[in-house]
Short mmCIF file of C-alpha atoms in Angstrom, two decimals:
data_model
loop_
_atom_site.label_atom_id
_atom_site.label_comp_id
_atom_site.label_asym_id
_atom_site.label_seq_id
_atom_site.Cartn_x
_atom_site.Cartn_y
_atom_site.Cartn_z
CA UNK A 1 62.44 -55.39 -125.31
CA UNK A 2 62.25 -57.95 -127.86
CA UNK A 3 65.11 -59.93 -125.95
CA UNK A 4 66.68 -62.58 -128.39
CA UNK A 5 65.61 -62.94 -131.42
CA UNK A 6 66.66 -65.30 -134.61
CA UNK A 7 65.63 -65.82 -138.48
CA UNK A 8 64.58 -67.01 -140.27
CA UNK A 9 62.07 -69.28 -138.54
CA UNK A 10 62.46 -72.68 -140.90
CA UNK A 11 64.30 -73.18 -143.98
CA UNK A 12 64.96 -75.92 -146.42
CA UNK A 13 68.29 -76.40 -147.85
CA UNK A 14 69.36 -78.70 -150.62
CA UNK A 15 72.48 -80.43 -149.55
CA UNK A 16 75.79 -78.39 -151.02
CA UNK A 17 74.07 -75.04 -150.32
CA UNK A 18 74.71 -72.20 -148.09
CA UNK A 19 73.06 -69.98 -145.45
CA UNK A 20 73.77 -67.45 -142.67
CA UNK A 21 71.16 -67.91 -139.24
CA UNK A 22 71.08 -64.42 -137.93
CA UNK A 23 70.46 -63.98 -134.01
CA UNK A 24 69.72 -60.98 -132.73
CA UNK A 25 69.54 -59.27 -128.47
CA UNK A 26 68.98 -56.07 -126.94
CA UNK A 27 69.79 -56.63 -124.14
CA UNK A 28 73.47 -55.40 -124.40
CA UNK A 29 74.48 -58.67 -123.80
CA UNK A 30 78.36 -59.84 -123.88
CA UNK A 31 78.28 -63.00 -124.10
CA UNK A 32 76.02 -65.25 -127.40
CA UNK A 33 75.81 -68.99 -127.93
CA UNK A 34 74.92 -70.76 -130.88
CA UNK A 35 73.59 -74.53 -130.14
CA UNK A 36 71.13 -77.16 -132.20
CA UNK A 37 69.48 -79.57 -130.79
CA UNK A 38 68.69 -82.99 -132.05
CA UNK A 39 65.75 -85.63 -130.52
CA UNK A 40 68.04 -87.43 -127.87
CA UNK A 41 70.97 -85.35 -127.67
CA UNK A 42 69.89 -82.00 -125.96
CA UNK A 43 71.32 -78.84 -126.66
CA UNK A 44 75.11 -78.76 -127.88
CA UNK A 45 77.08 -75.69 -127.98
CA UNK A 46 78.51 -74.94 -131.53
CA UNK A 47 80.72 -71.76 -131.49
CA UNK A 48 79.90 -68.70 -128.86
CA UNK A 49 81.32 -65.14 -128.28
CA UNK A 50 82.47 -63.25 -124.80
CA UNK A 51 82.25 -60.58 -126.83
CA UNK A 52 82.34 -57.98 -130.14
CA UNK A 53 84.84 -59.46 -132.14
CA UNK A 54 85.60 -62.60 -131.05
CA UNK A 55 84.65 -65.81 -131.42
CA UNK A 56 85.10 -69.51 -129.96
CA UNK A 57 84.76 -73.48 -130.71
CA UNK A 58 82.21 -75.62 -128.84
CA UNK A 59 81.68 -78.79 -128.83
CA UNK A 60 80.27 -79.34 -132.53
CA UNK A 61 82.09 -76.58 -133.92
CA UNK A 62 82.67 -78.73 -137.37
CA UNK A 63 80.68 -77.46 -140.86
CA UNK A 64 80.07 -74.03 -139.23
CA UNK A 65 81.32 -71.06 -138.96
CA UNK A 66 80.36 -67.71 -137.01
CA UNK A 67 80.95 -63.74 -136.75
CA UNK A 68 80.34 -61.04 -134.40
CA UNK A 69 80.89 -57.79 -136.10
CA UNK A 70 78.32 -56.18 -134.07
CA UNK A 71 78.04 -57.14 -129.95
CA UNK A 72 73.75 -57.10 -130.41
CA UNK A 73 74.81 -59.97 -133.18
CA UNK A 74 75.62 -63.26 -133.67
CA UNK A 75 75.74 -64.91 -137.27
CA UNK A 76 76.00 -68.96 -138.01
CA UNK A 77 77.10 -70.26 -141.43
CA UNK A 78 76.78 -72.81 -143.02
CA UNK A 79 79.21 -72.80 -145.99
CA UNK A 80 77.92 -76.25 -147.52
CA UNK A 81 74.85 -78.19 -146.00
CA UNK A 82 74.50 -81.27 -145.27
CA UNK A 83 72.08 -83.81 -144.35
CA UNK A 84 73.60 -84.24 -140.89
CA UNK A 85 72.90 -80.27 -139.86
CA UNK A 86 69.19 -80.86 -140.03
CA UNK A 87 68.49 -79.88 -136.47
CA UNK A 88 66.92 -76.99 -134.63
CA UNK A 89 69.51 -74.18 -133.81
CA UNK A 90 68.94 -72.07 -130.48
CA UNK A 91 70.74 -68.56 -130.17
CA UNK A 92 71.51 -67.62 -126.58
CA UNK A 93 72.73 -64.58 -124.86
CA UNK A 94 73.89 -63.89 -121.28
CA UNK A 95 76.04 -61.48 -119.11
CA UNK A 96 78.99 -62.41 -117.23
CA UNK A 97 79.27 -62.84 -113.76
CA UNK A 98 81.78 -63.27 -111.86
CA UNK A 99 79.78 -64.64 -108.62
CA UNK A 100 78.55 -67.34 -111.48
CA UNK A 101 82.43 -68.32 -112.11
CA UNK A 102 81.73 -66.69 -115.82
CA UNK A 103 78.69 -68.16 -116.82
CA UNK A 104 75.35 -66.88 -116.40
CA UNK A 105 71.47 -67.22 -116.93
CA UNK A 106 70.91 -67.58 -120.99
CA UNK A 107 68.27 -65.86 -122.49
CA UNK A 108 67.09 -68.40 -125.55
CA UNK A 109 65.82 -67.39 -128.83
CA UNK A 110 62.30 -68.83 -130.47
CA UNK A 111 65.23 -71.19 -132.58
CA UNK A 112 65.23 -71.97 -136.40
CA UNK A 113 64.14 -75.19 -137.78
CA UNK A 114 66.30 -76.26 -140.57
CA UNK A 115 66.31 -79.34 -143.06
CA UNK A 116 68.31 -80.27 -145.61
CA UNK A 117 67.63 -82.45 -147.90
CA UNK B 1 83.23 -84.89 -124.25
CA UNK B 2 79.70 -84.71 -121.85
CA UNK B 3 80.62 -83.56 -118.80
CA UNK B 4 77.16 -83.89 -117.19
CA UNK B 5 74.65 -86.83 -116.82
CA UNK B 6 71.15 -86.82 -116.62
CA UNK B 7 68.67 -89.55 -115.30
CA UNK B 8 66.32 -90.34 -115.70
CA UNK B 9 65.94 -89.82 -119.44
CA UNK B 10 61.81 -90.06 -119.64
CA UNK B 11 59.52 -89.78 -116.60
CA UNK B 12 55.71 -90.19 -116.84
CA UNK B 13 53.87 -89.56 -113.47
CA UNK B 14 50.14 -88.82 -112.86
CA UNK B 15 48.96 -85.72 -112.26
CA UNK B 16 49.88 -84.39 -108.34
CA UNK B 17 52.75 -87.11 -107.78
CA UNK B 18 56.39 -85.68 -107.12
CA UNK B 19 58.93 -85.61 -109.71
CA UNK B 20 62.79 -85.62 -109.56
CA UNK B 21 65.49 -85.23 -111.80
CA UNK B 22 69.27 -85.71 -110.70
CA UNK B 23 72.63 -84.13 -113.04
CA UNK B 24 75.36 -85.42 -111.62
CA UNK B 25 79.30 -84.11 -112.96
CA UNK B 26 82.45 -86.07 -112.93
CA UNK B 27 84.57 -83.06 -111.74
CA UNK B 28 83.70 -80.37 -109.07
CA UNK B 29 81.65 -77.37 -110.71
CA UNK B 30 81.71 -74.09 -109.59
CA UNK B 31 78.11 -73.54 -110.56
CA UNK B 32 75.23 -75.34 -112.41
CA UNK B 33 71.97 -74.13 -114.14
CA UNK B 34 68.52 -75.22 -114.65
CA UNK B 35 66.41 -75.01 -118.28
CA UNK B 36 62.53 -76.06 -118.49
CA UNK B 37 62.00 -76.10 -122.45
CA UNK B 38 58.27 -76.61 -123.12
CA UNK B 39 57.05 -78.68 -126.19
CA UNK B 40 58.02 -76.95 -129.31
CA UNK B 41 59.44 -73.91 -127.22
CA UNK B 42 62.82 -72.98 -125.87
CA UNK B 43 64.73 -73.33 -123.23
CA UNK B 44 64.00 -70.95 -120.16
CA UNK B 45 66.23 -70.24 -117.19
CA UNK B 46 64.78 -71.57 -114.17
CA UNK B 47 68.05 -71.35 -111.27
CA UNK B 48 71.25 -71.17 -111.16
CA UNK B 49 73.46 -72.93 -107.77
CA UNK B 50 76.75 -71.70 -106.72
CA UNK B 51 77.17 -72.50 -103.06
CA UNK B 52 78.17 -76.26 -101.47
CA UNK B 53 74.76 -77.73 -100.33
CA UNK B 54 72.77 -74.85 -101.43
CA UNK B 55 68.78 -75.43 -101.69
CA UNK B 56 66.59 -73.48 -103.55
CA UNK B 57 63.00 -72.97 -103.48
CA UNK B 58 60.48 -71.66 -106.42
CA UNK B 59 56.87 -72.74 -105.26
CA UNK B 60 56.36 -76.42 -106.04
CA UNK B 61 60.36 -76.60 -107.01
CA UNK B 62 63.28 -77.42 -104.88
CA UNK B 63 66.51 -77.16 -106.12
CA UNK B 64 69.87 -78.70 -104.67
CA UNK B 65 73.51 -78.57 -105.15
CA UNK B 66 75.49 -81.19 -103.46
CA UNK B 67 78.35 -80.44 -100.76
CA UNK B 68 80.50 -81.52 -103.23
CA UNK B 69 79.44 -79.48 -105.78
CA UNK B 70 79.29 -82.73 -108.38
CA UNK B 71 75.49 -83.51 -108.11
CA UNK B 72 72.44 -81.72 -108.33
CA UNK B 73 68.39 -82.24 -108.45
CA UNK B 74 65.17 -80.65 -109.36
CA UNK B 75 62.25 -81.91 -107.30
CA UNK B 76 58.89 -80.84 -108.04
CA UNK B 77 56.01 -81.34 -105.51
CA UNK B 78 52.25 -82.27 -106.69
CA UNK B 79 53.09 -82.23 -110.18
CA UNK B 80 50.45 -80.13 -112.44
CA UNK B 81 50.23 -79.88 -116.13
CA UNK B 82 52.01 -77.15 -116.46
CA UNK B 83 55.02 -78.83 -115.74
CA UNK B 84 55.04 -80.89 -119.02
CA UNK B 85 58.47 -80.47 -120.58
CA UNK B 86 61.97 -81.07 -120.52
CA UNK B 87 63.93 -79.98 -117.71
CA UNK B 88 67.94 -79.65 -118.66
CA UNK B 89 71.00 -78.57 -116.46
CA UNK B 90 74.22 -77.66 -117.48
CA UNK B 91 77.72 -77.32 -116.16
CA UNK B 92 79.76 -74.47 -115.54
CA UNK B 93 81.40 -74.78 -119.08
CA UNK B 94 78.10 -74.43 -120.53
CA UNK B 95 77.36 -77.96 -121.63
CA UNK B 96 73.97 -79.25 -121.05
CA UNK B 97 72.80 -82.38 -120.33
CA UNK B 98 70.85 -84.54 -122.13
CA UNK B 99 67.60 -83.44 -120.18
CA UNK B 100 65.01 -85.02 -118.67
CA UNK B 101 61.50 -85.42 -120.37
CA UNK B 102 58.64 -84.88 -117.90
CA UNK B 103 54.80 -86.47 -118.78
CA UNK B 104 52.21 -86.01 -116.91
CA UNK B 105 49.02 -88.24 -116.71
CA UNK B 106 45.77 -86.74 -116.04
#
């Protein structure tokens, strides 16, 4: 199993341009998390999924957007970059569980490194 | 808005002292995680505590939950090398803390 993973590994953006971060599991997992992380601020959780089809805000939800069409996929956008989404995204998956209360262990990907400029 | 709080922020210690981080939550939780992320990796799973005054042992790491389910640590005993990194938590809504950043002297 390759377990989660995400690509492409870095990219460079010019401000004003678009791209799609693909993340990828096998592990037949429900639930997926997208998050980026910034020096100081730990991880924050931009949209996630409970499953194929659906999708929710977090808490930086703003200048992305996110699809599930598939449930072993989980696609961020980013319709127009700017400087302020230079940051290191993490795609996570988990199953639910209800002795967890709904949340369970997250499986991380390797994360993409992104800066625009 | 965050829901958890992590202290301390940074933590050096030399190499075979104890180390302790505390998350502590403004509302009851019904559960709360632990993450180590290693420099320039990602965030692993290390626990997860569900039960009122629960303690959990993994070698040289204990791992409570307070009886009122608001407060939490990580304690690690004899620190090695190894344990360089950031150790997060996060709530049952899925929001991490800020983590704690773990150095160890030699």
């Amino acid at each position: 199993n390759a377990g989660v993973t995400q690509t492409p590994k870095f990219r460079v953006l010019k401000t004003g341009q678009s791209m799609t971060l693909l993340c990828a599991q096998d592990m037949n997992h429900e639930y997926m998390y997208w998050y980026r992380q910034d020096p100081g601020m730990g991880l924050r959780l931009i949209h996630y999924s409970v499953g194929e089809g659906t999708t929710a805000k977090g808490e930086v939800p703003d200048g992305y957007n996110v699809s599930r069409l598939k449930k072993q996929n989980f696609l961020l956008g980013l319709e127009s970059a700017a400087p302020s989404q230079t940051s290191v995204y993490f795609c996570a998956s988990s199953y639910p569980s209800r002795l967890a209360g709904f949340y369970n262990e997250q499986f991380f990907g390797p994360g993409t490194r992104l800066t625009v400029l | 808005g965050q829901q958890v709080m992590q202290i301390p922020q940074y933590q050096h210690v030399q190499e075979g002292e104890d180390f302790t981080t505390y998350c502590n939550s403004s509302t009851t939780l019904s559960n709360i995680q632990w993450y180590k992320q290693r420099p320039g990796g990602h965030p692993v799973f290390l626990i997860q505590l569900v039960k009122s005054g629960e303690v959990k042992k993994q070698k040289r790491l204990t791992f409570q939950f307070g009886e009122a389910k608001k407060n939490s640590s990580l304690h690690i005993t004899a620190t090695q090398t190894t344990d360089v990194g950031t150790y997060f938590c996060a709530d049952d809504k899925i929001i991490f803390g800020k983590g704690t950043r773990l150095h160890i002297l030699p």
